[in-house]
GROMACS .gro file of C-alpha atoms in nm:
model
  143
    1MET     CA    1   8.487   8.848  14.130
    2LYS     CA    2   8.750   9.046  13.939
    3GLN     CA    3   8.647   9.164  13.596
    4GLN     CA    4   8.931   9.164  13.345
    5TYR     CA    5   8.980   9.464  13.120
    6ILE     CA    6   8.998   9.373  12.751
    7PRO     CA    7   9.139   9.645  12.523
    8ASN     CA    8   8.913   9.749  12.236
    9PHE     CA    9   9.162   9.734  11.947
   10PRO     CA   10   8.944   9.902  11.679
   11GLU     CA   11   8.871  10.191  11.918
   12MET     CA   12   9.240  10.221  12.008
   13MET     CA   13   9.338  10.238  11.640
   14ARG     CA   14   9.067  10.498  11.567
   15LEU     CA   15   9.199  10.710  11.854
   16ASN     CA   16   9.561  10.677  11.736
   17GLU     CA   17   9.461  10.767  11.378
   18THR     CA   18   9.281  11.079  11.503
   19ASN     CA   19   9.584  11.173  11.715
   20TYR     CA   20   9.809  11.135  11.411
   21ALA     CA   21   9.595  11.361  11.193
   22GLN     CA   22   9.562  11.629  11.461
   23LEU     CA   23   9.927  11.622  11.568
   24ARG     CA   24  10.050  11.652  11.208
   25ARG     CA   25   9.891  11.998  11.205
   26LEU     CA   26  10.107  12.110  11.500
   27ILE     CA   27  10.452  11.964  11.438
   28PRO     CA   28  10.722  12.164  11.260
   29ARG     CA   29  10.701  12.127  10.880
   30ASP     CA   30  11.073  12.054  10.858
   31GLU     CA   31  11.087  11.731  11.056
   32VAL     CA   32  11.455  11.752  11.154
   33GLU     CA   33  11.573  11.665  11.503
   34GLY     CA   34  11.568  11.970  11.727
   35ALA     CA   35  11.311  12.163  11.521
   36ALA     CA   36  11.045  12.304  11.751
   37LEU     CA   37  10.740  12.527  11.752
   38THR     CA   38  10.600  12.706  12.053
   39TYR     CA   39  10.226  12.764  12.067
   40GLN     CA   40  10.008  12.976  12.288
   41VAL     CA   41   9.663  12.854  12.384
   42LYS     CA   42   9.469  13.082  12.618
   43GLY     CA   43   9.783  13.216  12.789
   44ILE     CA   44   9.956  12.880  12.825
   45HIS     CA   45  10.266  12.811  12.614
   46TYR     CA   46  10.338  12.466  12.476
   47GLN     CA   47  10.639  12.348  12.280
   48VAL     CA   48  10.628  12.072  12.020
   49MET     CA   49  10.981  11.954  11.941
   50ILE     CA   50  11.109  11.684  11.705
   51GLU     CA   51  11.317  11.444  11.916
   52GLU     CA   52  11.384  11.188  11.648
   53SER     CA   53  11.300  11.164  11.279
   54THR     CA   54  11.337  10.862  11.054
   55ARG     CA   55  11.181  10.760  10.726
   56TYR     CA   56  10.887  10.578  10.887
   57THR     CA   57  10.853  10.741  11.230
   58THR     CA   58  10.883  11.073  11.405
   59LYS     CA   59  10.907  11.113  11.781
   60VAL     CA   60  10.795  11.446  11.926
   61MET     CA   61  10.809  11.592  12.275
   62ILE     CA   62  10.511  11.802  12.378
   63LYS     CA   63  10.557  12.007  12.690
   64GLN     CA   64  10.413  12.304  12.867
   65VAL     CA   65  10.680  12.572  12.898
   66ALA     CA   66  10.489  12.860  13.058
   67PRO     CA   67  10.360  12.971  13.296
   68VAL     CA   68  10.623  12.816  13.519
   69VAL     CA   69  10.499  12.692  13.853
   70SER     CA   70  10.780  12.630  14.102
   71TYR     CA   71  10.612  12.363  14.310
   72TRP     CA   72  10.531  12.102  14.046
   73GLN     CA   73  10.668  11.966  13.721
   74LEU     CA   74  10.505  12.102  13.408
   75PRO     CA   75  10.319  11.848  13.192
   76SER     CA   76  10.509  11.676  12.913
   77MET     CA   77  10.471  11.371  12.691
   78SER     CA   78  10.661  11.197  12.418
   79VAL     CA   79  10.459  11.079  12.118
   80ARG     CA   80  10.568  10.856  11.831
   81LEU     CA   81  10.406  10.903  11.489
   82TYR     CA   82  10.409  10.600  11.257
   83HIS     CA   83  10.384  10.742  10.904
   84ASP     CA   84  10.315  10.414  10.722
   85ALA     CA   85  10.019  10.327  10.947
   86MET     CA   86   9.925  10.695  11.005
   87VAL     CA   87   9.887  10.649  11.380
   88ALA     CA   88  10.037  10.828  11.681
   89GLU     CA   89  10.068  10.696  12.033
   90VAL     CA   90  10.205  10.829  12.359
   91CYS     CA   91  10.541  10.668  12.446
   92SER     CA   92  10.597  10.836  12.781
   93THR     CA   93  10.455  11.100  13.009
   94GLN     CA   94  10.582  11.244  13.334
   95GLN     CA   95  10.764  10.951  13.503
   96ILE     CA   96  10.596  10.671  13.306
   97TYR     CA   97  10.816  10.546  13.022
   98ARG     CA   98  10.630  10.243  12.899
   99PHE     CA   99  10.263  10.151  12.885
  100LYS     CA  100  10.112   9.807  12.873
  101ALA     CA  101   9.787   9.756  12.682
  102ARG     CA  102   9.626   9.654  13.012
  103TYR     CA  103   9.718   9.625  13.379
  104ASP     CA  104   9.590   9.398  13.651
  105TYR     CA  105   9.429   9.600  13.923
  106PRO     CA  106   9.532   9.670  14.190
  107ASN     CA  107   9.902   9.689  14.102
  108ARG     CA  108  10.215   9.825  14.271
  109LYS     CA  109  10.234  10.145  14.067
  110LEU     CA  110   9.858  10.207  14.083
  111HIS     CA  111   9.812  10.218  13.706
  112GLN     CA  112   9.454  10.207  13.585
  113ARG     CA  113   9.349   9.892  13.398
  114ASP     CA  114   9.331  10.092  13.075
  115GLU     CA  115   9.618  10.336  13.143
  116LYS     CA  116   9.746  10.326  12.784
  117HIS     CA  117   9.403  10.406  12.643
  118GLN     CA  118   9.349  10.685  12.896
  119ILE     CA  119   9.677  10.861  12.819
  120ASN     CA  120   9.613  10.843  12.443
  121GLN     CA  121   9.260  10.970  12.505
  122PHE     CA  122   9.411  11.260  12.703
  123LEU     CA  123   9.638  11.343  12.406
  124SER     CA  124   9.334  11.338  12.177
  125GLU     CA  125   9.139  11.573  12.401
  126TRP     CA  126   9.438  11.806  12.443
  127LEU     CA  127   9.495  11.824  12.065
  128ARG     CA  128   9.124  11.889  12.005
  129TYR     CA  129   9.128  12.162  12.271
  130CYS     CA  130   9.430  12.332  12.113
  131LEU     CA  131   9.284  12.322  11.764
  132VAL     CA  132   8.937  12.438  11.872
  133GLN     CA  133   9.076  12.723  12.084
  134GLY     CA  134   9.294  12.837  11.797
  135VAL     CA  135   9.661  12.774  11.862
  136MET     CA  136   9.891  13.061  11.781
  137ALA     CA  137  10.253  12.983  11.694
  138THR     CA  138  10.472  13.219  11.895
  139ALA     CA  139  10.820  13.098  11.800
  140GLN     CA  140  11.002  12.850  11.582
  141HIS     CA  141  11.331  12.705  11.702
  142GLU     CA  142  11.587  12.487  11.539
  143LEU     CA  143  11.881  12.337  11.723
   0.00000   0.00000   0.00000
């Protein structure tokens, strides 16, 4: 018998609140479109760039920019911060541009039942890793 996945809303909100607080520490202070900071964490360079900025939300692109590996695409994700609710959630990553709260399994695209939770959990772990390892800003860009 198939067991249906039921999202844990309080846990999801707690995770998104944590992501918001941690990501606010890494985004450019001047939240104008095109503003970007590049960080180095243990020899890997990441860029955090403001894609869109409005009164109530900010959308940032987080991507690995170095070292470049020719045979695969470097990791990237787009994250929207909701300032009124003080939460952040992943909007897209790699070739996935929309996440449902839950998926039936199996499915055509082989998403996990809790894909949305997993990708936001990944963001949380990545942010924690960067902050624990001591990110070092290497460059600030503004387009």
